[in-house]
CSV table of C-alpha atoms in Angstrom, one decimal:
chain,number,residue,atom,x,y,z
A,1,MET,CA,38.0,43.4,37.8
A,2,LEU,CA,38.0,41.6,41.2
A,3,ASP,CA,34.7,40.1,42.5
A,4,ARG,CA,35.0,42.3,45.6
A,5,THR,CA,32.7,45.3,45.7
A,6,GLY,CA,33.3,46.6,49.2
A,7,PRO,CA,36.0,49.0,50.4
A,8,THR,CA,39.5,48.0,51.5
A,9,VAL,CA,40.0,49.5,55.0
A,10,GLY,CA,43.3,49.8,56.8
A,11,VAL,CA,43.6,50.0,60.6
A,12,LEU,CA,46.6,51.6,62.2
A,13,GLY,CA,47.2,51.7,65.9
A,14,SER,CA,49.3,50.3,68.8
A,15,TYR,CA,48.4,46.8,67.8
A,16,GLY,CA,50.5,43.7,68.3
A,17,GLY,CA,52.2,45.0,71.4
A,18,ARG,CA,50.5,42.6,73.8
A,19,ASN,CA,48.6,45.3,75.7
A,20,LEU,CA,45.2,44.1,76.6
A,21,GLY,CA,43.7,47.6,76.4
A,22,ASP,CA,44.9,48.1,72.8
A,23,GLU,CA,43.8,44.6,71.9
A,24,ALA,CA,40.3,45.3,73.4
A,25,ILE,CA,40.1,48.4,71.3
A,26,LEU,CA,41.0,46.5,68.1
A,27,THR,CA,38.6,43.7,69.0
A,28,SER,CA,35.7,46.1,69.4
A,29,LEU,CA,36.7,48.1,66.3
A,30,LEU,CA,36.8,45.0,64.1
A,31,ASP,CA,33.5,43.7,65.4
A,32,ASP,CA,31.8,47.0,64.8
A,33,LEU,CA,33.3,47.4,61.4
A,34,ARG,CA,32.3,43.9,60.3
A,35,ASN,CA,28.8,44.3,61.6
A,36,ARG,CA,28.3,47.6,59.7
A,37,ARG,CA,30.3,46.7,56.5
A,38,PRO,CA,30.5,42.9,56.1
A,39,ASP,CA,31.7,43.5,52.5
A,40,ALA,CA,34.8,45.3,53.7
A,41,ARG,CA,38.3,43.9,53.2
A,42,ILE,CA,40.3,44.8,56.4
A,43,LEU,CA,44.1,45.2,56.6
A,44,VAL,CA,45.5,45.7,60.1
A,45,PHE,CA,48.9,47.4,60.4
A,46,SER,CA,50.6,45.7,63.3
A,47,ARG,CA,53.8,46.0,65.3
A,48,HIS,CA,54.0,42.2,65.6
A,49,PRO,CA,52.0,40.7,62.7
A,50,GLU,CA,52.2,37.1,64.1
A,51,HIS,CA,50.6,38.1,67.3
A,52,THR,CA,47.8,40.0,65.6
A,53,ARG,CA,47.1,37.1,63.2
A,54,ALA,CA,46.8,34.7,66.1
A,55,GLN,CA,44.5,37.0,68.1
A,56,HIS,CA,42.3,38.2,65.3
A,57,PRO,CA,41.8,35.5,62.7
A,58,GLY,CA,40.0,36.5,59.5
A,59,VAL,CA,41.7,39.8,58.9
A,60,GLU,CA,44.8,40.5,56.8
A,61,VAL,CA,47.8,41.7,58.7
A,62,VAL,CA,50.8,43.7,57.5
A,63,GLY,CA,53.8,44.8,59.5
A,64,TRP,CA,54.9,48.4,59.5
A,65,GLU,CA,57.7,48.6,62.1
A,66,GLY,CA,61.1,47.6,60.7
A,67,VAL,CA,59.6,47.4,57.3
A,68,SER,CA,60.8,49.4,54.3
A,69,ARG,CA,58.8,52.5,53.3
A,70,GLN,CA,58.2,51.0,49.9
A,71,ALA,CA,56.6,47.9,51.4
A,72,THR,CA,54.4,50.0,53.6
A,73,ALA,CA,53.5,52.3,50.7
A,74,THR,CA,52.4,49.3,48.6
A,75,SER,CA,50.0,48.2,51.3
A,76,LEU,CA,48.7,51.8,51.8
A,77,GLY,CA,48.1,52.0,48.0
A,78,GLU,CA,45.5,49.2,48.3
A,79,LEU,CA,43.4,51.1,50.7
A,80,ASP,CA,40.2,53.0,50.2
A,81,LEU,CA,40.3,54.4,53.8
A,82,LEU,CA,42.8,54.3,56.6
A,83,ILE,CA,41.5,54.2,60.2
A,84,LEU,CA,44.0,55.8,62.6
A,85,GLY,CA,43.3,54.5,66.1
A,86,GLY,CA,41.8,54.0,68.4
A,87,GLY,CA,43.7,54.4,71.7
A,88,GLY,CA,46.3,56.7,73.1
A,89,ILE,CA,48.9,57.0,70.3
A,90,LEU,CA,49.2,60.7,69.9
A,91,TYR,CA,51.9,61.6,72.5
A,92,ASN,CA,55.4,62.9,72.4
A,93,THR,CA,57.8,61.0,70.1
A,94,GLU,CA,55.1,58.3,69.3
A,95,ALA,CA,52.7,60.6,67.4
A,96,ARG,CA,55.2,61.3,64.6
A,97,ARG,CA,55.7,57.5,64.0
A,98,TYR,CA,52.1,56.8,63.5
A,99,LEU,CA,51.3,60.0,61.6
A,100,ARG,CA,54.2,59.5,59.1
A,101,VAL,CA,52.3,56.4,58.0
A,102,ALA,CA,49.0,58.3,57.9
A,103,ARG,CA,50.6,61.1,55.9
A,104,ALA,CA,52.0,58.6,53.4
A,105,ALA,CA,48.5,57.3,53.0
A,106,GLN,CA,47.1,60.8,52.4
A,107,GLU,CA,49.9,61.5,49.8
A,108,ARG,CA,48.5,58.5,47.9
A,109,GLY,CA,45.0,59.9,47.9
A,110,VAL,CA,43.8,57.6,50.8
A,111,PRO,CA,41.5,59.4,53.2
A,112,VAL,CA,42.2,59.1,56.9
A,113,PHE,CA,39.6,58.7,59.7
A,114,THR,CA,40.7,59.1,63.3
A,115,TYR,CA,38.9,56.6,65.5
A,116,ALA,CA,38.4,57.6,69.1
A,117,LEU,CA,42.0,58.6,69.6
A,118,GLY,CA,43.7,59.5,72.9
A,119,ALA,CA,46.1,62.3,72.9
A,120,GLY,CA,48.7,63.6,75.4
A,121,PRO,CA,51.2,64.6,76.6
A,122,LEU,CA,51.9,66.4,73.4
A,123,THR,CA,54.4,69.2,73.7
A,124,GLU,CA,57.2,68.4,71.2
A,125,GLU,CA,57.0,70.7,68.2
A,126,THR,CA,57.9,67.9,65.8
A,127,ASP,CA,54.9,65.9,67.0
A,128,CYS,CA,52.6,68.9,67.2
A,129,ALA,CA,53.5,70.0,63.6
A,130,ILE,CA,52.7,66.6,62.1
A,131,VAL,CA,49.5,66.3,64.2
A,132,ARG,CA,48.3,69.6,62.7
A,133,GLU,CA,49.3,68.6,59.2
A,134,VAL,CA,47.6,65.2,59.1
A,135,LEU,CA,44.5,66.0,61.2
A,136,SER,CA,43.7,69.1,59.2
A,137,GLU,CA,43.4,66.8,56.1
A,138,ALA,CA,41.6,63.9,57.8
A,139,VAL,CA,38.0,63.3,56.7
A,140,GLU,CA,36.9,63.3,60.3
A,141,VAL,CA,38.6,63.5,63.7
A,142,THR,CA,37.1,61.8,66.7
A,143,VAL,CA,38.8,61.4,70.1
A,144,ARG,CA,37.8,59.3,73.1
A,145,ASP,CA,37.7,62.0,75.8
A,146,GLU,CA,37.6,65.7,76.5
A,147,GLU,CA,41.2,65.7,77.7
A,148,SER,CA,42.3,64.5,74.3
A,149,ARG,CA,40.4,67.3,72.5
A,150,LEU,CA,42.0,69.9,74.7
A,151,VAL,CA,45.5,68.5,74.0
A,152,LEU,CA,44.9,68.6,70.3
A,153,GLU,CA,43.6,72.1,70.4
A,154,GLU,CA,46.6,73.2,72.4
A,155,ALA,CA,48.8,71.6,69.8
A,156,GLY,CA,47.2,73.9,67.2
A,157,VAL,CA,44.5,71.7,65.7
A,158,THR,CA,41.8,74.2,64.6
A,159,ARG,CA,39.3,71.9,62.8
A,160,THR,CA,36.2,70.3,64.4
A,161,ILE,CA,37.1,67.5,66.9
A,162,THR,CA,34.3,65.2,68.0
A,163,VAL,CA,34.4,63.6,71.4
A,164,THR,CA,33.0,60.0,71.5
A,165,ALA,CA,34.3,57.4,73.9
A,166,ASP,CA,36.8,54.5,74.1
A,167,PRO,CA,36.0,51.7,71.7
A,168,ALA,CA,36.6,49.0,74.4
A,169,LEU,CA,33.3,50.1,76.0
A,170,LEU,CA,31.6,48.0,73.4
A,171,LEU,CA,33.5,44.8,74.2
A,172,GLN,CA,31.5,41.7,75.0
A,173,PRO,CA,32.9,39.2,77.6
A,174,GLU,CA,33.8,35.6,77.4
A,175,ASP,CA,33.2,33.3,80.3
A,176,PHE,CA,36.0,33.1,82.8
A,177,ASP,CA,34.9,30.2,85.1
A,178,ALA,CA,35.8,29.4,88.6
A,179,GLU,CA,38.1,26.6,87.4
A,180,LEU,CA,40.3,29.1,85.7
A,181,LEU,CA,40.6,31.1,88.9
A,182,ARG,CA,41.5,27.9,90.8
A,183,ALA,CA,44.2,27.2,88.3
A,184,GLU,CA,45.6,30.6,89.0
A,185,GLY,CA,45.7,29.8,92.7
A,186,VAL,CA,42.7,31.9,93.8
A,187,PRO,CA,40.7,30.0,96.4
A,188,ALA,CA,36.9,30.0,96.4
A,189,GLY,CA,34.7,31.3,99.2
A,190,ARG,CA,36.4,34.6,99.9
A,191,ARG,CA,35.9,38.1,98.7
A,192,LEU,CA,38.1,39.0,95.8
A,193,VAL,CA,39.6,42.5,95.1
A,194,GLY,CA,41.3,43.2,91.8
A,195,MET,CA,44.3,45.6,91.5
A,196,SER,CA,46.0,47.0,88.5
A,197,VAL,CA,49.5,48.6,88.5
A,198,ARG,CA,51.6,49.8,85.6
A,199,GLU,CA,55.1,51.1,84.8
A,200,PRO,CA,55.8,54.8,84.7
A,201,GLY,CA,56.5,54.8,81.0
A,202,LYS,CA,56.2,57.7,78.6
A,203,ALA,CA,52.6,58.4,79.6
A,204,ALA,CA,53.4,58.6,83.3
A,205,GLU,CA,57.0,59.8,83.5
A,206,HIS,CA,56.5,61.7,86.8
A,207,LEU,CA,55.8,58.5,88.8
A,208,ASP,CA,58.4,57.5,91.2
A,209,GLU,CA,58.4,53.7,91.2
A,210,GLU,CA,59.5,53.1,94.8
A,211,SER,CA,57.1,55.6,96.2
A,212,TYR,CA,54.0,54.4,94.4
A,213,HIS,CA,54.9,50.7,95.0
A,214,GLN,CA,54.9,51.4,98.7
A,215,LEU,CA,51.7,53.4,98.5
A,216,LEU,CA,49.9,50.6,96.7
A,217,ALA,CA,51.3,48.0,99.1
A,218,GLN,CA,49.8,49.8,102.0
A,219,MET,CA,46.5,49.9,100.2
A,220,GLY,CA,46.7,46.2,99.4
A,221,ASP,CA,47.3,45.3,103.0
A,222,PHE,CA,44.4,47.4,104.0
A,223,LEU,CA,42.1,45.8,101.5
A,224,VAL,CA,43.0,42.3,102.6
A,225,HIS,CA,42.5,43.0,106.3
A,226,ARG,CA,39.5,45.4,106.1
A,227,LEU,CA,37.5,43.2,103.8
A,228,ASP,CA,38.9,39.8,104.7
A,229,ALA,CA,39.6,39.5,101.0
A,230,GLN,CA,42.0,37.9,98.6
A,231,LEU,CA,43.9,40.4,96.4
A,232,LEU,CA,44.3,39.6,92.7
A,233,PHE,CA,46.8,41.6,90.6
A,234,VAL,CA,45.5,41.7,87.0
A,235,PRO,CA,48.3,42.6,84.5
A,236,MET,CA,47.1,44.4,81.4
A,237,GLU,CA,50.5,43.9,79.7
A,238,ARG,CA,53.4,41.6,80.6
A,239,ASP,CA,55.6,44.2,82.3
A,240,ASP,CA,52.7,44.8,84.8
A,241,ILE,CA,53.7,41.4,86.4
A,242,ARG,CA,57.0,42.8,87.4
A,243,HIS,CA,55.4,45.9,89.0
A,244,SER,CA,52.8,43.7,90.7
A,245,HIS,CA,55.6,41.7,92.4
A,246,ALA,CA,57.3,45.0,93.3
A,247,VAL,CA,54.2,46.0,95.2
A,248,LEU,CA,54.0,42.6,96.8
A,249,SER,CA,57.5,43.0,98.1
A,250,HIS,CA,56.4,45.8,100.3
A,251,MET,CA,53.3,44.0,101.6
A,252,THR,CA,52.8,42.0,104.8
A,253,ALA,CA,49.7,40.1,103.6
A,254,VAL,CA,51.5,38.4,100.7
A,255,GLN,CA,49.9,35.0,101.5
A,256,ASP,CA,46.5,36.5,100.6
A,257,CYS,CA,47.6,37.8,97.2
A,258,ARG,CA,47.9,36.3,93.7
A,259,VAL,CA,49.1,37.5,90.4
A,260,LEU,CA,47.3,36.5,87.2
A,261,TYR,CA,49.9,34.8,85.0
A,262,GLY,CA,47.9,33.3,82.1
A,263,ASP,CA,47.9,34.7,78.6
A,264,TYR,CA,44.3,35.8,78.3
A,265,ARG,CA,42.3,37.5,75.6
A,266,PRO,CA,40.6,40.9,76.4
A,267,ARG,CA,37.2,39.2,76.4
A,268,GLN,CA,38.4,36.7,78.9
A,269,VAL,CA,39.7,39.3,81.3
A,270,LEU,CA,36.4,41.2,80.9
A,271,GLY,CA,34.7,37.9,81.9
A,272,LEU,CA,37.0,37.6,84.9
A,273,MET,CA,35.7,40.9,86.3
A,274,ARG,CA,32.4,39.4,87.4
A,275,HIS,CA,34.2,37.5,90.1
A,276,LEU,CA,35.5,40.7,91.7
A,277,ASP,CA,33.8,42.4,94.7
A,278,LEU,CA,35.9,45.6,94.3
A,279,ALA,CA,38.6,46.9,91.9
A,280,VAL,CA,41.4,49.4,92.5
A,281,GLY,CA,43.7,50.3,89.7
A,282,MET,CA,45.8,52.5,87.4
A,283,ARG,CA,45.3,51.0,84.0
A,284,LEU,CA,42.4,52.7,82.1
A,285,HIS,CA,41.0,49.5,80.5
A,286,PHE,CA,41.1,47.6,83.7
A,287,LEU,CA,38.8,50.3,85.1
A,288,ILE,CA,36.7,50.2,82.0
A,289,PHE,CA,36.3,46.4,82.3
A,290,SER,CA,35.3,46.9,86.0
A,291,GLY,CA,32.7,49.5,85.1
A,292,LEU,CA,31.3,47.3,82.3
A,293,SER,CA,31.0,44.4,84.8
A,294,GLY,CA,29.2,46.5,87.4
A,295,VAL,CA,32.1,46.2,89.8
A,296,PRO,CA,32.7,49.3,92.1
A,297,PHE,CA,36.1,50.7,91.4
A,298,LEU,CA,38.6,53.2,92.7
A,299,PRO,CA,40.7,54.8,89.9
A,300,LEU,CA,44.3,55.7,90.8
A,301,PRO,CA,44.9,58.4,88.1
A,302,TYR,CA,48.4,58.8,86.6
A,303,ALA,CA,47.2,60.6,83.5
A,304,GLY,CA,44.3,62.8,82.4
A,305,LYS,CA,42.6,59.9,80.6
A,306,VAL,CA,42.1,58.0,83.8
A,307,PHE,CA,40.8,61.1,85.7
A,308,ASP,CA,38.5,61.9,82.8
A,309,PHE,CA,37.0,58.4,82.7
A,310,ALA,CA,36.6,58.4,86.5
A,311,GLN,CA,34.5,61.5,86.3
A,312,GLN,CA,32.4,60.3,83.4
A,313,ALA,CA,31.8,56.9,85.1
A,314,GLY,CA,30.8,58.5,88.4
A,315,ALA,CA,33.7,56.9,90.3
A,316,PRO,CA,35.8,58.7,93.0
A,317,ALA,CA,38.0,61.1,91.0
A,318,LEU,CA,41.2,61.3,93.0
A,319,ARG,CA,43.9,63.8,92.1
A,320,GLY,CA,46.6,61.2,91.2
A,321,VAL,CA,48.6,58.3,92.5
A,322,MET,CA,51.4,60.4,94.0
A,323,ARG,CA,49.4,63.4,95.0
A,324,GLU,CA,47.4,61.4,97.6
A,325,SER,CA,48.7,60.4,100.9
A,326,VAL,CA,47.8,56.9,102.1
A,327,GLY,CA,45.3,58.1,104.7
A,328,PRO,CA,42.8,59.7,102.3
A,329,LEU,CA,43.2,56.8,99.9
A,330,LEU,CA,42.3,54.3,102.5
A,331,ALA,CA,39.3,56.4,103.6
A,332,GLN,CA,38.2,56.5,99.9
A,333,VAL,CA,38.4,52.7,99.8
A,334,ASP,CA,36.4,52.4,103.0
A,335,ARG,CA,33.7,54.7,101.7
A,336,LEU,CA,33.6,53.0,98.4
A,337,TRP,CA,33.0,49.6,100.0
A,338,ASP,CA,30.3,51.0,102.3
A,339,GLU,CA,28.5,52.7,99.4
A,340,ARG,CA,28.9,49.9,96.8
A,341,PRO,CA,25.2,49.3,96.1
A,342,GLU,CA,24.7,52.9,95.2
A,343,ARG,CA,27.9,53.0,93.3
A,344,VAL,CA,26.9,50.0,91.2
A,345,THR,CA,23.7,51.7,90.2
A,346,VAL,CA,25.4,55.0,89.3
A,347,THR,CA,28.2,53.2,87.4
A,348,ARG,CA,25.8,51.1,85.3
A,349,GLU,CA,23.8,54.2,84.3
A,350,ARG,CA,26.9,56.1,83.4
A,351,MET,CA,28.5,53.2,81.5
A,352,GLY,CA,25.3,53.0,79.4
A,353,VAL,CA,25.8,56.6,78.3
A,354,LEU,CA,29.4,56.0,77.5
A,355,ARG,CA,28.6,52.9,75.5
A,356,SER,CA,26.2,54.9,73.4
A,357,ARG,CA,28.9,57.5,72.8
A,358,SER,CA,31.4,54.8,71.9
A,359,ALA,CA,29.0,53.5,69.3
A,360,GLU,CA,28.8,56.9,67.7
A,361,THR,CA,32.4,56.5,66.4
A,362,GLY,CA,31.3,53.5,64.3
A,363,GLU,CA,28.2,55.4,63.0
A,364,ARG,CA,30.4,58.2,61.8
A,365,LEU,CA,32.9,55.8,60.2
A,366,ALA,CA,30.0,54.0,58.4
A,367,ALA,CA,28.7,57.3,57.0
A,368,VAL,CA,32.2,58.1,55.6
A,369,LEU,CA,32.5,54.6,54.1
A,370,ASP,CA,29.1,55.0,52.4
A,371,ASN,CA,30.5,57.9,50.4
A,372,ILE,CA,33.7,56.0,49.3
A,373,ARG,CA,33.8,54.2,46.0
A,374,PRO,CA,36.3,51.3,46.2
A,375,ARG,CA,39.4,51.7,44.0
A,376,THR,CA,38.8,48.3,42.3
A,377,LEU,CA,35.5,49.6,40.9
A,378,ILE,CA,37.1,52.8,39.8
A,379,ALA,CA,39.9,50.9,38.1
A,380,ALA,CA,37.4,48.6,36.4
């Protein structure tokens, strides 16, 4: 018999892909799990194990992409519970990849708990079928927003689905001092506006790159001149740098813009946000970081998850990046700046509510773990 008496918990999500939003989710999830169950042994299933080991010391990491099914099955067989999530992993073509691993765990008697998942678009029958199969057998299903619950219901999931909130809402910041900003070429003494852009990708296939690059460029020029501000592009994953430069290529106020190049941890980027006077962006977790820091923000929705968060956070809920002409967008920025004291108050209140809902996911997970007897004890 091993000395360990706590459960062995696996965590499977879009981890190791160098996306700051996903890494923020994993950081918050691990912190919450350790606080609630310090006796737990944690195995993170990662797309790039070396990256995850470096970013999250103290947890065991196993690869699952490009790894034999037998090797994955061996790791799954050690678990007392598999956490699926969090984050937006249930969408066309990707859902089946994650859920095949989750189904393999269930086939070995390992219960699955879905952790504040994001879902959609989900229309391919192959993905919908495995979603129905795996989630119907999960010990509990939690999603991060109402949009995700509707997507799962439309895919045919009939069991109870609990809406909590994104795990990254519980993230705590690290200091990002003025010296780091200077090293990135951002001068002191001017207003600073953050901007987040992203690639179309599978979650935003309808976006036309050239059109939205031009739209954001016009907004960027307006922000620089209207507010006498410096514009800082904040990449949430490495390919965002390319799209930031594409926007810059259409701007006239290039000399007043910078792109953040450093390889920062999620907590550091959250700490950076306190230096901003305003934030405009597409990436969900950039907007979450803005809200957590009390920075007024204008979401540029490209998917339902961004629109849903904007509504919950009390931010202007636009129809979408490409559904807005530049005139109304600039008017919204102008109004947001003029109303920023009121906006800050509303956002802080709303974010407090969302943080409480986010904590509910961990509470539900802890209740499940309390009813699980570790396999090592059973074997003994």
